XYZ file of C-alpha atoms in Angstrom:
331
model
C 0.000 0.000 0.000
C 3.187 2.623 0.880
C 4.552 1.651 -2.525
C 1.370 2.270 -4.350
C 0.748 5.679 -2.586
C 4.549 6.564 -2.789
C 4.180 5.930 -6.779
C 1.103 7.789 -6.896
C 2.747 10.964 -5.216
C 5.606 10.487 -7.621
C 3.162 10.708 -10.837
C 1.184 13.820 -9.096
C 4.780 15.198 -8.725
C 5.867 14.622 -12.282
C 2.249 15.966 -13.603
C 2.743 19.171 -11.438
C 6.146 19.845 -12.562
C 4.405 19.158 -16.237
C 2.013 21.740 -16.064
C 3.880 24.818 -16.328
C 5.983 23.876 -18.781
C 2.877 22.934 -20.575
C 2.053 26.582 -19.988
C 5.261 28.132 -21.044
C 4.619 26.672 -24.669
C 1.872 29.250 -25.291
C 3.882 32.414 -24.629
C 7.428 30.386 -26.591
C 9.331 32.823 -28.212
C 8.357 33.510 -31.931
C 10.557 33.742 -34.642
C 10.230 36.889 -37.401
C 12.441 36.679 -40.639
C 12.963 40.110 -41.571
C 14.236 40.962 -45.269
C 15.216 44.753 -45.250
C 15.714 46.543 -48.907
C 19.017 47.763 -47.846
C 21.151 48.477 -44.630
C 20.426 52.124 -44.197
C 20.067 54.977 -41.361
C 16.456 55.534 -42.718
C 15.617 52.564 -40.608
C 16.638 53.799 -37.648
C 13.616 52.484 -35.562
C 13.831 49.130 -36.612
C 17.484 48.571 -35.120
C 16.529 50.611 -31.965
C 13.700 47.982 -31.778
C 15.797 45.253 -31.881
C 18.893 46.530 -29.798
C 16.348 48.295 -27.064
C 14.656 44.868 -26.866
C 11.837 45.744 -27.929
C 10.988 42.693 -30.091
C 12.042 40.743 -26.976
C 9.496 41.934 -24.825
C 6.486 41.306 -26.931
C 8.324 37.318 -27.195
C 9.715 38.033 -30.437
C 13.116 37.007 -31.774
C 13.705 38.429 -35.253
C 16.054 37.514 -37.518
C 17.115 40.586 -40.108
C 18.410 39.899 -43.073
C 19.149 42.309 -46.288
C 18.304 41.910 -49.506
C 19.437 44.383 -51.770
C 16.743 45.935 -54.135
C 12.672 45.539 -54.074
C 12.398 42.721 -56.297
C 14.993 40.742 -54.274
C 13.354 41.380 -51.282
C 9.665 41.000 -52.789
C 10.964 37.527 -53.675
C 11.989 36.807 -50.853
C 8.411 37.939 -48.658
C 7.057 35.611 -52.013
C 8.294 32.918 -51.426
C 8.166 32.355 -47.844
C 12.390 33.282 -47.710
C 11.057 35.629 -45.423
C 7.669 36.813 -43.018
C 8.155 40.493 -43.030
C 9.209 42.780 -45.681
C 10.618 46.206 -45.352
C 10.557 47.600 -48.708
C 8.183 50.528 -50.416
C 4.802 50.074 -50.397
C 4.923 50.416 -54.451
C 6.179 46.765 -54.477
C 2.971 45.669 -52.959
C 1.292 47.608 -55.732
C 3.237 46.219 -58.269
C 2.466 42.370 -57.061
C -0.919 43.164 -57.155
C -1.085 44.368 -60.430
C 0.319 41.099 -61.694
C -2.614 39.147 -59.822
C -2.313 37.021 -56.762
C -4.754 35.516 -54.425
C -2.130 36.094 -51.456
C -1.818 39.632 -51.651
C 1.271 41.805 -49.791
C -0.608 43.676 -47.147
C 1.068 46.652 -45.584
C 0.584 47.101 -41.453
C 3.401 49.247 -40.015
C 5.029 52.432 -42.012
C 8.903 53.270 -40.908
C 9.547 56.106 -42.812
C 7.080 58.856 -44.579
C 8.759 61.001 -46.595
C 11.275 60.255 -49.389
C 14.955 59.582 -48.141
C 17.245 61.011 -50.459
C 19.366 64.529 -51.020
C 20.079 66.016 -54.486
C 24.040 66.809 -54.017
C 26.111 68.856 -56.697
C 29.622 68.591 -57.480
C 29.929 72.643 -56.810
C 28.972 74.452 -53.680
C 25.665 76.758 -54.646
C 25.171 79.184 -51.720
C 21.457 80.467 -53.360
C 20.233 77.094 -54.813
C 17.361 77.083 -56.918
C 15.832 73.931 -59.014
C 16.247 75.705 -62.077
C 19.944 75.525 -61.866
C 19.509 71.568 -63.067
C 18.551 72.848 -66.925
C 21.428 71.494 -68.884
C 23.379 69.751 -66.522
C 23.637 65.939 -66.356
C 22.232 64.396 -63.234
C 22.719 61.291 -62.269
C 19.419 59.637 -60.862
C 18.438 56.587 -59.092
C 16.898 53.296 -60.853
C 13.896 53.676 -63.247
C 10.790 52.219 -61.586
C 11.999 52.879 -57.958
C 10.883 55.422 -55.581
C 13.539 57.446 -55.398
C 13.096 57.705 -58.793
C 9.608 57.990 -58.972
C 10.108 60.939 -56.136
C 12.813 62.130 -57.570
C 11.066 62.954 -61.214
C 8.053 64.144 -59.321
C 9.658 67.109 -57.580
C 11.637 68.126 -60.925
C 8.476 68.461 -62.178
C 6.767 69.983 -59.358
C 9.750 72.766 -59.932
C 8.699 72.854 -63.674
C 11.650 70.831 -64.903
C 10.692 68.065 -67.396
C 13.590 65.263 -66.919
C 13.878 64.028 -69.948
C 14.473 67.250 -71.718
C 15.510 69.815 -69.626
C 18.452 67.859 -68.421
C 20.784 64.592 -69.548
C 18.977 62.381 -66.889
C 21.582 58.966 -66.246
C 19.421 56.093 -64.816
C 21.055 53.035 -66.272
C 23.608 53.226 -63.372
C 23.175 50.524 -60.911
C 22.229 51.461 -57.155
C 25.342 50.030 -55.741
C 27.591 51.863 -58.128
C 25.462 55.624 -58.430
C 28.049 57.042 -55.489
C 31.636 55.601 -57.239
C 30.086 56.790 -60.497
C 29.667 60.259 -59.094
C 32.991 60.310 -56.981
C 34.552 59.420 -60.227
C 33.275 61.794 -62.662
C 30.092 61.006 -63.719
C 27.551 64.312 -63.673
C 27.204 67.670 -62.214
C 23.898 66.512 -60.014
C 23.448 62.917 -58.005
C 20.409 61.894 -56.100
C 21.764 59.777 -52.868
C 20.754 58.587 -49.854
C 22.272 59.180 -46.255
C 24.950 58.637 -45.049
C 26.693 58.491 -48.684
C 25.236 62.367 -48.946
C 26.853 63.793 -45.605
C 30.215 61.456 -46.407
C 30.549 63.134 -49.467
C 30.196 66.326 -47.876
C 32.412 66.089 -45.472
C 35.206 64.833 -47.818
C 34.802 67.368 -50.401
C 33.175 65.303 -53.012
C 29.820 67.185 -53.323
C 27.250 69.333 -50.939
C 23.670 68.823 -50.612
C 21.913 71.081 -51.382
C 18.655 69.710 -51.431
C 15.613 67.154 -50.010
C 13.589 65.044 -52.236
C 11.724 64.232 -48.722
C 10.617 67.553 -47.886
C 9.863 68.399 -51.642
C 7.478 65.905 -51.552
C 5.877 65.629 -48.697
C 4.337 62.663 -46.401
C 4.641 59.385 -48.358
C 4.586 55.944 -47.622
C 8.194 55.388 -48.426
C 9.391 52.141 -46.426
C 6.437 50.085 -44.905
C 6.414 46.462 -43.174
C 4.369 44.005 -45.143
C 3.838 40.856 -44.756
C 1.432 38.160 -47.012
C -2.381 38.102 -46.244
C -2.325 34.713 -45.804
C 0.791 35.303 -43.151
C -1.161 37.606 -41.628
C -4.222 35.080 -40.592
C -1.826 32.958 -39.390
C -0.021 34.910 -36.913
C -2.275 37.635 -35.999
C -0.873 37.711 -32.851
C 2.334 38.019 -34.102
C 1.843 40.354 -36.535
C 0.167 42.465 -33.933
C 3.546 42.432 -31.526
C 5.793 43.586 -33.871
C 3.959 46.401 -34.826
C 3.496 46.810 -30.739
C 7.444 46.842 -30.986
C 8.138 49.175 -34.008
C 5.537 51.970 -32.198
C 7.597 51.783 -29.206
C 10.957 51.688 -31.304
C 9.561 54.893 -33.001
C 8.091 56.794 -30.344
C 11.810 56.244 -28.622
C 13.753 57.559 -31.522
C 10.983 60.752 -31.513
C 11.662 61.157 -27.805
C 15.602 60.837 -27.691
C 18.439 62.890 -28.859
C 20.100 61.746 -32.351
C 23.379 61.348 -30.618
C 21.450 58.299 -28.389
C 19.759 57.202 -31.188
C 22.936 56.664 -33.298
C 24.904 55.169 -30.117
C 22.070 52.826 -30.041
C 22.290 51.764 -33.928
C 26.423 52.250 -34.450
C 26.781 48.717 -34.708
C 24.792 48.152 -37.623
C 27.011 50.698 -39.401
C 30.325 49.956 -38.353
C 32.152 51.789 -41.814
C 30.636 54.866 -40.444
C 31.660 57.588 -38.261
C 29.477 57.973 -34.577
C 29.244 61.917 -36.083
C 28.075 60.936 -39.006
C 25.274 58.795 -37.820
C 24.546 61.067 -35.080
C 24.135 63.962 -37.957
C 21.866 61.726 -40.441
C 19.326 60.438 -37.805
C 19.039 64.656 -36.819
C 18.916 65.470 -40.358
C 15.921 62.696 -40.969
C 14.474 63.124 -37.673
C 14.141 67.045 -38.133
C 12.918 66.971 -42.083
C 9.918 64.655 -40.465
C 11.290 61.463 -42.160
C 10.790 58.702 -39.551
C 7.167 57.960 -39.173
C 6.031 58.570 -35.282
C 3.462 55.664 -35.469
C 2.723 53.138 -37.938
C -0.557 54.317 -39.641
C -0.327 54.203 -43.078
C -2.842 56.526 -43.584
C -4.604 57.665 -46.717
C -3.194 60.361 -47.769
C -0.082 59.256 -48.004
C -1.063 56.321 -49.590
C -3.023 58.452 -52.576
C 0.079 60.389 -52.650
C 2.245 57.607 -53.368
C 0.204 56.587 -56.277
C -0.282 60.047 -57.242
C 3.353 59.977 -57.869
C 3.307 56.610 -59.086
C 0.620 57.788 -62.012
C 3.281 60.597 -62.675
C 5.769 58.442 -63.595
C 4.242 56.041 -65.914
C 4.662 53.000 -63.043
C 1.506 52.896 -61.404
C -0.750 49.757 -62.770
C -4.294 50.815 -62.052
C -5.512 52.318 -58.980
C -6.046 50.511 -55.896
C -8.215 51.290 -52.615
C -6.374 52.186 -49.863
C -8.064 49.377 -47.546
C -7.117 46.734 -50.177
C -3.591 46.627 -49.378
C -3.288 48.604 -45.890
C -4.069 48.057 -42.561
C -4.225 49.981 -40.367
C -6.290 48.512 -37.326
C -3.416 46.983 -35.960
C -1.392 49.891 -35.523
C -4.496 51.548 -34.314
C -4.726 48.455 -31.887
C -0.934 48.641 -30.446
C -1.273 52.929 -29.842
C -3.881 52.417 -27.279
């Protein structure tokens, strides 16, 4: 009788010490696969999320990986090489346009205004748009937003690119800045921190934003597949949780903090420099202070879209945003 009770304690033992564990399989850590269109100071937020452990506390452990250029990175969201894209919301316009029954749905904007600086070879004290007319600038990739942005505020400025300039945009992104440094044109469209580098080694001077130009615009955005999205609601709903916090952070701290915080993911770069991008994006309204992807924006990105001969058809904003999850996570 002592053995069977003593081997019925043992079992109630073993079952107790089961349960909890049992219980700490709901709230496991989950596993994000980030693929990020480039490694850039524009995404300040998202590395403060991750080094401020943010993702952490909401049980996520994300794994960030770049893949340079939209259609790499749209391939990889495609084909499940990745669960989260940051990219610009034209991609998900683009994959739309081709027809899918899984479509790219975009829940958390990053950044909201364009994030690149027209730079000329000479110093201009009195700039004015005009001065482009018959130089040769050297833009970014046809199709792209930059591009798309870029070619929007020419024309805004009552410069028609194609033949009030010699407009290069057969340069590959990778090799715009060592095509400038090396010769190429009098005016070069870049992003940060390539713009303030150059700067500060003579090379050229900004004199110019493309993001305050053109106002509020869904430039980077997370996405993720609708069918992803189902899935992992939950999920999907604490990393946005962890990007609002990330943002309100950056729009609450000094740049020099924010760009101690993110150094390591830009180790070729001086602390000064990054300290003087993040102020230079954070003051020109560049990094979103919530993730609401909100309409405006999004009719101004296919308003600029339409301008530029890329836009497929038209689509409703509630088609391919959401925005009650951010909504959800600010309360």
């Amino acid at each position: 009788m002592k053995r069977a009770l003593k081997i019925g304690f043992s079992l109630l033992a073993v079952f107790v010490l089961l349960v909890p564990l049992a219980a700490c399989g709901k709230d496991e850590v989950q596993t994000v696969r980030i693929a990020e269109v480039t490694r850039s100071i524009f995404y300040a937020p998202q590395y403060v999320a991750i080094e401020k452990g943010f993702f952490k506390e909401e049980g996520l452990d994300v794994k960030l990986t770049t893949t340079p250029g939209g259609d790499k990175t749209m391939t990889a969201l495609l084909s499940d090489g990745a669960d989260v894209a940051l990219v610009g919301s034209e991609t998900s316009i683009y994959v739309y346009g081709q027809g899918t029954n899984d479509p790219v749905i975009n829940f958390a904007q990053l950044t909201q205004t364009d994030g690149t600086f027209l730079v000329s070879r000479e110093k201009i004290d009195d700039f004015t748009w005009d001065q482009l007319k018959g130089k040769t600038f050297l833009g970014q990739r046809k199709g792209g937003m930059p591009q798309m942005v870029g070619e929007f505020v020419l024309k805004k400025h009552g410069i028609d690119p194609q033949e009030d300039l010699n407009l290069i945009q057969n340069v590959d992104y990778a090799n715009i800045a060592p095509a400038f440094a090396s010769g190429t044109g009098e005016f070069v469209q870049l992003f940060e921190p390539t713009a303030s580098v150059f700067e500060k080694e003579g090379k050229g001077h900004i004199v110019a934003s493309f993001g305050t130009e053109s106002g509020h615009v869904p430039y980077t955005t997370f996405m993720a597949k609708e069918s992803y999205m189902k899935e992992n609601s939950e999920t999907v709903e604490k990393f946005a949780r962890a990007i609002y916090k990330a943002q309100q952070w950056v729009d609450s701290h000094e740049p020099q903090e924010t760009a101690e915080v993110i150094q390591k993911y830009f180790e070729d770069t001086d602390l000064d420099i990054i300290e003087m991008v993040v102020d230079r994006y954070r003051s020109q309204g560049s990094f979103a202070a919530d993730p609401i992807l909100d309409e405006e924006e999004w009719k101004n990105l296919q308003d600029i879209m339409d301008e530029a001969g890329e836009l497929p058809k038209r689509i409703d904003h509630e088609t391919l945003v959401n925005t009650e999850i951010a909504e959800k996570v600010m309360k």
